[in-house]
PDB file of C-alpha atoms and ligand atoms in Angstrom:
ATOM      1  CA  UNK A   1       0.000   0.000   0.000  1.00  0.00           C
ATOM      2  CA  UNK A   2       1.114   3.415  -0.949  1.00  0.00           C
ATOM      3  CA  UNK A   3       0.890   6.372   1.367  1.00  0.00           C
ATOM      4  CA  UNK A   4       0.623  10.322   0.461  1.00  0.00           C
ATOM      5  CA  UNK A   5       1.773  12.976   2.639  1.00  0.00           C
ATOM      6  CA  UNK A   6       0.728  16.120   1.823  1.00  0.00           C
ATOM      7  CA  UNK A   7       3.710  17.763   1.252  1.00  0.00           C
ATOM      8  CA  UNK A   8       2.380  21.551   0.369  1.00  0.00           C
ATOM      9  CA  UNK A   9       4.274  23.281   3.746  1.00  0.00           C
ATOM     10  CA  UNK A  10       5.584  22.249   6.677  1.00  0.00           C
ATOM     11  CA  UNK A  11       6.641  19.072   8.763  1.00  0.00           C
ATOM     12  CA  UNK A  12       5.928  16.453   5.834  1.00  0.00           C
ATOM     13  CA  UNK A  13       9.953  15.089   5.512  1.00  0.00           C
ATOM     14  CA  UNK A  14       9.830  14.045   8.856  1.00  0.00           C
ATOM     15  CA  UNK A  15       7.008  11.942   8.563  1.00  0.00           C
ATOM     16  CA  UNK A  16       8.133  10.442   5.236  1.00  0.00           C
ATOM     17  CA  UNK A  17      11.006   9.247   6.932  1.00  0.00           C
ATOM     18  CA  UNK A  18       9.048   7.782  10.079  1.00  0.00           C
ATOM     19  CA  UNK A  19       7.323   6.014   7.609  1.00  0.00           C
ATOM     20  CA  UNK A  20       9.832   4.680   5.346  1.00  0.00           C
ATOM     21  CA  UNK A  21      11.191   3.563   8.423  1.00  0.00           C
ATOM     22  CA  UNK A  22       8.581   0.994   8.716  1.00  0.00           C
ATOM     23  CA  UNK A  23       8.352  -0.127   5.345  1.00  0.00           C
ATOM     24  CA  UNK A  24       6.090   1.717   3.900  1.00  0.00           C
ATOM     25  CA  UNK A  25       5.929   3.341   0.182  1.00  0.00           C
ATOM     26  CA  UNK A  26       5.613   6.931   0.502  1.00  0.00           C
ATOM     27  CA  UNK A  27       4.709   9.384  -2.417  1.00  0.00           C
ATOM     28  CA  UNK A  28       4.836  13.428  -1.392  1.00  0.00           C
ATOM     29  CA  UNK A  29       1.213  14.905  -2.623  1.00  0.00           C
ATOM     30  CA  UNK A  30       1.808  18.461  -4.361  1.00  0.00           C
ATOM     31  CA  UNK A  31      -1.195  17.837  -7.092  1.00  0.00           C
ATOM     32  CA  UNK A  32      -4.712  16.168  -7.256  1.00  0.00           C
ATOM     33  CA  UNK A  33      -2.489  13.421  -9.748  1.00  0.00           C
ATOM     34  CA  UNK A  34      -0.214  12.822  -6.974  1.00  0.00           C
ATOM     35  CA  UNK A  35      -3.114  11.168  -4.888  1.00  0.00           C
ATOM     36  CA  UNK A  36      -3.587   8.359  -7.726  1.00  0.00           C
ATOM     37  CA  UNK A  37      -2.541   4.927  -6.067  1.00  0.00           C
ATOM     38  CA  UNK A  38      -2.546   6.319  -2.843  1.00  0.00           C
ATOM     39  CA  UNK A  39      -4.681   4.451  -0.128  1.00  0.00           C
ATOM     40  CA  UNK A  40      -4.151   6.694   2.833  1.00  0.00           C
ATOM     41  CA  UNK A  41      -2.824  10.082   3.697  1.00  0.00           C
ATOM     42  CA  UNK A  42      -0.792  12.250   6.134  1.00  0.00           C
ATOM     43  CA  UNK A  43      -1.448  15.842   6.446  1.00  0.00           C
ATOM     44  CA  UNK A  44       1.334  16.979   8.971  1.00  0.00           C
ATOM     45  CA  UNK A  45       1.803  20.673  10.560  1.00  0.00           C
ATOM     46  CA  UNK A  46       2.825  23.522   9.560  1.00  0.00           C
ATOM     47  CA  UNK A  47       1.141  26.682   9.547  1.00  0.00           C
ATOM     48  CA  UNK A  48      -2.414  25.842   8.440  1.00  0.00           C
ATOM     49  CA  UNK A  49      -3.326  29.121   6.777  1.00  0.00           C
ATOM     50  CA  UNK A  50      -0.648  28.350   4.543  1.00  0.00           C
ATOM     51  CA  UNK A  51      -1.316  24.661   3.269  1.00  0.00           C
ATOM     52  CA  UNK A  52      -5.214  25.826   2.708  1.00  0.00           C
ATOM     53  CA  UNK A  53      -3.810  28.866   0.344  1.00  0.00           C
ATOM     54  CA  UNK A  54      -1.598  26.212  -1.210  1.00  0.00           C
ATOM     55  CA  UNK A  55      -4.186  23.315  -1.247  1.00  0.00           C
ATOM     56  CA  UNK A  56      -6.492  26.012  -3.314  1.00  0.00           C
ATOM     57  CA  UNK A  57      -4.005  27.154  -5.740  1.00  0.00           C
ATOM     58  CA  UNK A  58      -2.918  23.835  -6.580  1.00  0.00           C
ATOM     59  CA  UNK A  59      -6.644  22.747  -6.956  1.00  0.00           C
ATOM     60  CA  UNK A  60      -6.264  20.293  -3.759  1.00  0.00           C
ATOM     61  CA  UNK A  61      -8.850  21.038  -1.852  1.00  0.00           C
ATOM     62  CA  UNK A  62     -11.857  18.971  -3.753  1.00  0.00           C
ATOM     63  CA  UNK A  63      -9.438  16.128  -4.097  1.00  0.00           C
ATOM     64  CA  UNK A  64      -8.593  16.083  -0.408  1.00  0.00           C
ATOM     65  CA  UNK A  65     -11.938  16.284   0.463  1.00  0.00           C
ATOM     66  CA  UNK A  66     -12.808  13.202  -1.304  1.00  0.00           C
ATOM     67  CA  UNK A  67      -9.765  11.442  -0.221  1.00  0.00           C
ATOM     68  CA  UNK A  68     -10.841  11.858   3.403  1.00  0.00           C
ATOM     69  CA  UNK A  69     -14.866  11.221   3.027  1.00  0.00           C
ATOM     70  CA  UNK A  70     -14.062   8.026   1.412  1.00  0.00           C
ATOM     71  CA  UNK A  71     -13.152   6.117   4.619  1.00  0.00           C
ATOM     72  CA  UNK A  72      -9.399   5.959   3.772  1.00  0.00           C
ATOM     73  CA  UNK A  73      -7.168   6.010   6.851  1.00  0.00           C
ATOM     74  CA  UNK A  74      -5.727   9.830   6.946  1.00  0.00           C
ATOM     75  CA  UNK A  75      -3.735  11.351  10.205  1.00  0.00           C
ATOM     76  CA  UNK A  76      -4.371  14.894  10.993  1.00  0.00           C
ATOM     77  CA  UNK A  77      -0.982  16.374  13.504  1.00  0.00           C
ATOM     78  CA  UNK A  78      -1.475  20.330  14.543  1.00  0.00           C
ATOM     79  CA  UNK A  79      -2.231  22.271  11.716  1.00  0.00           C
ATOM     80  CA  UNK A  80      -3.328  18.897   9.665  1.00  0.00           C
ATOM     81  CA  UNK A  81      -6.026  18.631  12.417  1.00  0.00           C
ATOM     82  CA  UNK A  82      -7.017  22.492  11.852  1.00  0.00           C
ATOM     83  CA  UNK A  83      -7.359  21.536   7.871  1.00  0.00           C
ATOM     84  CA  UNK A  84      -9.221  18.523   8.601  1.00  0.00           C
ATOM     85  CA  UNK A  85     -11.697  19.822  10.916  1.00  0.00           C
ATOM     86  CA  UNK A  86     -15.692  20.717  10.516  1.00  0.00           C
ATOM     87  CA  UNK A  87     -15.194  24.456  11.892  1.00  0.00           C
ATOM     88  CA  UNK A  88     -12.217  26.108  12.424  1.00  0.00           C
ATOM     89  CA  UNK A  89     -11.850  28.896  15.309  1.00  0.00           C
ATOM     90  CA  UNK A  90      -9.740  32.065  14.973  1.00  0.00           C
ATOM     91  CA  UNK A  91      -8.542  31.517  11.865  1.00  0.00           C
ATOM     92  CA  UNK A  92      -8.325  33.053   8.622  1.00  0.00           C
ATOM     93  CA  UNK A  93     -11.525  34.636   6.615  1.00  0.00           C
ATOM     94  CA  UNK A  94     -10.014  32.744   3.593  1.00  0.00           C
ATOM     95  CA  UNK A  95      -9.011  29.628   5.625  1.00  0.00           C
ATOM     96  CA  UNK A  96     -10.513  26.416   4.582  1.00  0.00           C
ATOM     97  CA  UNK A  97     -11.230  23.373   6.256  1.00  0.00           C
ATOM     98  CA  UNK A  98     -12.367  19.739   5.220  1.00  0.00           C
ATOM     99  CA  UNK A  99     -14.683  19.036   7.243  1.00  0.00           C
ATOM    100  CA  UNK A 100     -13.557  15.344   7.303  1.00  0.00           C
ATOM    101  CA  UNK A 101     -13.748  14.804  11.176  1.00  0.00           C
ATOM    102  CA  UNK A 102     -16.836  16.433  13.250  1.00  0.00           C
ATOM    103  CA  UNK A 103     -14.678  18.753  15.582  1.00  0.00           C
ATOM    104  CA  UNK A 104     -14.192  22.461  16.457  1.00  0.00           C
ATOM    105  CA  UNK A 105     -10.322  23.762  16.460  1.00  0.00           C
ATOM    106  CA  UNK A 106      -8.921  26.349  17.671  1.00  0.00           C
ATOM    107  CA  UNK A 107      -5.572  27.769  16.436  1.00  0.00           C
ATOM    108  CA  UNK A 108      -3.071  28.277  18.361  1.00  0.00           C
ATOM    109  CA  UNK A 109      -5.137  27.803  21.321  1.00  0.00           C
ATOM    110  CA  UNK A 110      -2.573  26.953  23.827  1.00  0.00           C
ATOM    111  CA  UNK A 111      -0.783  30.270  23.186  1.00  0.00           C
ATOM    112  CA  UNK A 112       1.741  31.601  20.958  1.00  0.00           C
ATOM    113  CA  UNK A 113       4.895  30.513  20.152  1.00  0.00           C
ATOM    114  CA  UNK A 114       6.885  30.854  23.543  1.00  0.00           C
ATOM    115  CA  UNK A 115       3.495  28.799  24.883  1.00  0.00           C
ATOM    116  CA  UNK A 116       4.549  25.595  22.773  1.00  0.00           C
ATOM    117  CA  UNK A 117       5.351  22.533  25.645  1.00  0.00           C
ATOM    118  CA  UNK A 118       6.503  19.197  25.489  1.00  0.00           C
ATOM    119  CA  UNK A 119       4.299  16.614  27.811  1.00  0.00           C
ATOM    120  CA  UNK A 120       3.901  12.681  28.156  1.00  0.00           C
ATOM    121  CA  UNK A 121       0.569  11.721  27.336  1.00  0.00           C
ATOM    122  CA  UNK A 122      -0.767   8.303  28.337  1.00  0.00           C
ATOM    123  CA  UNK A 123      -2.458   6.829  25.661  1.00  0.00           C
ATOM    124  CA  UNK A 124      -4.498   4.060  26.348  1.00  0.00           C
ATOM    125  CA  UNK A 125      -4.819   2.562  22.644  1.00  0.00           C
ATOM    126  CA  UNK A 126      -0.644   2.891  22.410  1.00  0.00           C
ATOM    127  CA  UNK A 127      -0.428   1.505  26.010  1.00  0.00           C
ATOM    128  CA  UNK A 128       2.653   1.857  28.101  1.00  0.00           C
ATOM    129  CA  UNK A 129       5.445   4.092  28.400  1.00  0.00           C
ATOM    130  CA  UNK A 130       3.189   6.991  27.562  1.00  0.00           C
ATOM    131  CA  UNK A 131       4.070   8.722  24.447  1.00  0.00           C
ATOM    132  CA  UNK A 132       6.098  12.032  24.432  1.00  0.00           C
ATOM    133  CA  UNK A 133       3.800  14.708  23.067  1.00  0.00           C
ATOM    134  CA  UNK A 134       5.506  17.810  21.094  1.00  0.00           C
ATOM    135  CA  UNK A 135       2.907  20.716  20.898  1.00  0.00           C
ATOM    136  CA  UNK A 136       3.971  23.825  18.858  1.00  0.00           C
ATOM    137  CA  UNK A 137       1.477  26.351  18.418  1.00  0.00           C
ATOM    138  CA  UNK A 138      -1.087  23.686  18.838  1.00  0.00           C
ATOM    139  CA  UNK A 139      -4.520  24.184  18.718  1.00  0.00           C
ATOM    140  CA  UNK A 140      -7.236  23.234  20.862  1.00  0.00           C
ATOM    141  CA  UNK A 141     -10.023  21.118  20.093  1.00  0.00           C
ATOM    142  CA  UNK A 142     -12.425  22.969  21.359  1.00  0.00           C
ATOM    143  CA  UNK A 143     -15.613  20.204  20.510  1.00  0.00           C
ATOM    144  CA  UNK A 144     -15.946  17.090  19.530  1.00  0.00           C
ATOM    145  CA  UNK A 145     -19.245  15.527  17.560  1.00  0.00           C
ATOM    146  CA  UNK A 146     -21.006  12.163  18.580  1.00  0.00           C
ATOM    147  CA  UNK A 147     -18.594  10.211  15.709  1.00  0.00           C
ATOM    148  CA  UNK A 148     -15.641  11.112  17.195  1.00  0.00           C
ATOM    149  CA  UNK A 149     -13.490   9.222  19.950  1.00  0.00           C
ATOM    150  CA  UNK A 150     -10.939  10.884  22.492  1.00  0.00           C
ATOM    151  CA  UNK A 151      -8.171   8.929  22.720  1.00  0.00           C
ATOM    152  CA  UNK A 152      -6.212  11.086  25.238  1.00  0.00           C
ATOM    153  CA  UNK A 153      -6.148  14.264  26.431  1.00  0.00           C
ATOM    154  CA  UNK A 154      -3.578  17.280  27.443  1.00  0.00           C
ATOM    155  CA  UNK A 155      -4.770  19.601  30.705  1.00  0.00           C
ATOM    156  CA  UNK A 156      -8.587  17.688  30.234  1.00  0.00           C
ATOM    157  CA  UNK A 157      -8.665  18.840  26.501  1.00  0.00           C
ATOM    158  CA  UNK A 158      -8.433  16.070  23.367  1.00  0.00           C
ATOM    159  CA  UNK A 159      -5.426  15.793  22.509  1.00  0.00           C
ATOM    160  CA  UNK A 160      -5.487  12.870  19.955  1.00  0.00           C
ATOM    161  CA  UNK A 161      -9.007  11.679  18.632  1.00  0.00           C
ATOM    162  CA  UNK A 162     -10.341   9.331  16.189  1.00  0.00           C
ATOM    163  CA  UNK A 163     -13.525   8.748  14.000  1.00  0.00           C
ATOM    164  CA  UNK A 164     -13.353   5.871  11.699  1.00  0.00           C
ATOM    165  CA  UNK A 165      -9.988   5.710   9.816  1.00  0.00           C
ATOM    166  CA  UNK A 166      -9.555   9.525  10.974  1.00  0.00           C
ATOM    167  CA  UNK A 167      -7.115   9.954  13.416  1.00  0.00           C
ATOM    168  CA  UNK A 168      -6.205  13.277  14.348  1.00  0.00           C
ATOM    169  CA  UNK A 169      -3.524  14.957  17.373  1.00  0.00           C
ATOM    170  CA  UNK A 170      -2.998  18.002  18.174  1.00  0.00           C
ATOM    171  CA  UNK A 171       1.059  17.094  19.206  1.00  0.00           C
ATOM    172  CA  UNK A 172       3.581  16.608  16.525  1.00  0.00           C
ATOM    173  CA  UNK A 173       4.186  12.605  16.610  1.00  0.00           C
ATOM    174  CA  UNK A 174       6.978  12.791  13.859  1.00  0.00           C
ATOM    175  CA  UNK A 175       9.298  14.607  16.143  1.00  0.00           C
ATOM    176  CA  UNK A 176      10.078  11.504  18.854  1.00  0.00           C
ATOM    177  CA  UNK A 177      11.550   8.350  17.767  1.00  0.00           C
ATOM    178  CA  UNK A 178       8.733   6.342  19.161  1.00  0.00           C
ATOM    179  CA  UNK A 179       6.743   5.076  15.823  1.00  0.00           C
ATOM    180  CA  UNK A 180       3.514   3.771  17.899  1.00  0.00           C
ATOM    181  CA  UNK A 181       1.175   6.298  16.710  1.00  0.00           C
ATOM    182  CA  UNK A 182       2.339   6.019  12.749  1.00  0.00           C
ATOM    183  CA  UNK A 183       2.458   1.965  13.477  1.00  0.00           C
ATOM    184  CA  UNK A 184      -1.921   2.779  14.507  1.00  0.00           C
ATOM    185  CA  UNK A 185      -2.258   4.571  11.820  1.00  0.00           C
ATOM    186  CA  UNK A 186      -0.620   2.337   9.288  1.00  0.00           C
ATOM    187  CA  UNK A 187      -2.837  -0.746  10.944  1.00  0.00           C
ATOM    188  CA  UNK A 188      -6.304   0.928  10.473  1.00  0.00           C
TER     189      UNK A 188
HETATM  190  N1  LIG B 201      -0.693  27.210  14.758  1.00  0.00           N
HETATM  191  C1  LIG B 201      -0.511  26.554  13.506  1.00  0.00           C
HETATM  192  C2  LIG B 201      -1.678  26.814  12.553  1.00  0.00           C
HETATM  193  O1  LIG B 201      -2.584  27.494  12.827  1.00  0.00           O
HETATM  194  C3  LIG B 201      -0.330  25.052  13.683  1.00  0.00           C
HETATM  195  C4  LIG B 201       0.995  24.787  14.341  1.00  0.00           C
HETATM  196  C5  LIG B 201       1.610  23.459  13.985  1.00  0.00           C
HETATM  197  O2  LIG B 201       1.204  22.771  13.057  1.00  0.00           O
HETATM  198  N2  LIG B 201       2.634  23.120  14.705  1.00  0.00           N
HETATM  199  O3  LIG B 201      -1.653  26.311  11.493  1.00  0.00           O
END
């Protein structure tokens, strides 16, 4: 099986390699073409106002749409959870989401920059040691719809959730050496 990261901005090297590193067959998506074979998706951070500008002048945005309605397995991290999300809070007039995954973000809702914090998360469906949780900028989910599942949480907010072969965090899971997260996603 082949899997896409969208590689329009941002973290997306990092999480070819993490994946490579397992085996897989990774393809970088840049164009509506480049999502041809491919039978699941990462959408890493970055800065999310950015990848939707990008996603739109490169005609991505129907084609991602798709990709993720059509029950293929696609991970969300920080802004990829903004993108993927049914409403989007404090961003951009122009910003787009998916709507893929029925939940409320908002950016950059643990504070700015200087705010960013590292933090080890127990998460039940990785089991033990907990994972080591990156958050840069991260945004908050602020709501989560009936179809969704919490899978852990940071300070009583979700911090990684899932509804059907969505699974979305609001950490960075590309930046620790510990593959558990990209090993669920890669099982789904
Ligand atoms: N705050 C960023 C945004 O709004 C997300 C940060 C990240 O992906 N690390 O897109």
């Amino acid at each position: 099986m082949t899997t896409g990261v969208l590689a329009l901005q941002g973290a997306f090297a990092l999480h070819q390699s993490r994946l490579e590193s397992l085996g897989e067959q990774v393809v970088q998506v840049r164009a509506p073409a480049d999502l041809q074979g491919v039978e699941r998706l990462v959408i890493p951070g970055g800065e999310s106002t950015t990848v939707s500008m990008l996603a739109e002048r490169f005609d991505l945005l129907g084609p991602l749409t798709e990709f993720a309605q059509s029950g293929k397995a696609v991970l969300g991290t920080c802004a990829g959870a903004i993108l993927l999300s049914a409403e989007i809070q404090d961003g951009r007039a122009d910003q787009h989401c998916l709507g893929a995954i029925d939940i409320s973000t908002r950016r950059n809702g643990f504070g700015r920059q200087v705010d960013s914090f590292e933090q080890d998360v127990q998460i039940p469906v990785l089991g033990d040691p907990p994972f080591h949780a990156v958050c840069i900028r991260a945004p908050v989910i602020s709501r989560v719809g009936e179809s969704v599942t919490v899978l852990a949480t940071i300070d009583s907010r979700p911090a990684l959730v899932r509804s059907g072969a969505i699974i979305v965090s609001i950490f960075h899971p590309e930046l620790v050496e510990d593959l558990r997260l990209h090993h669920l996603f890669l099982s789904l």
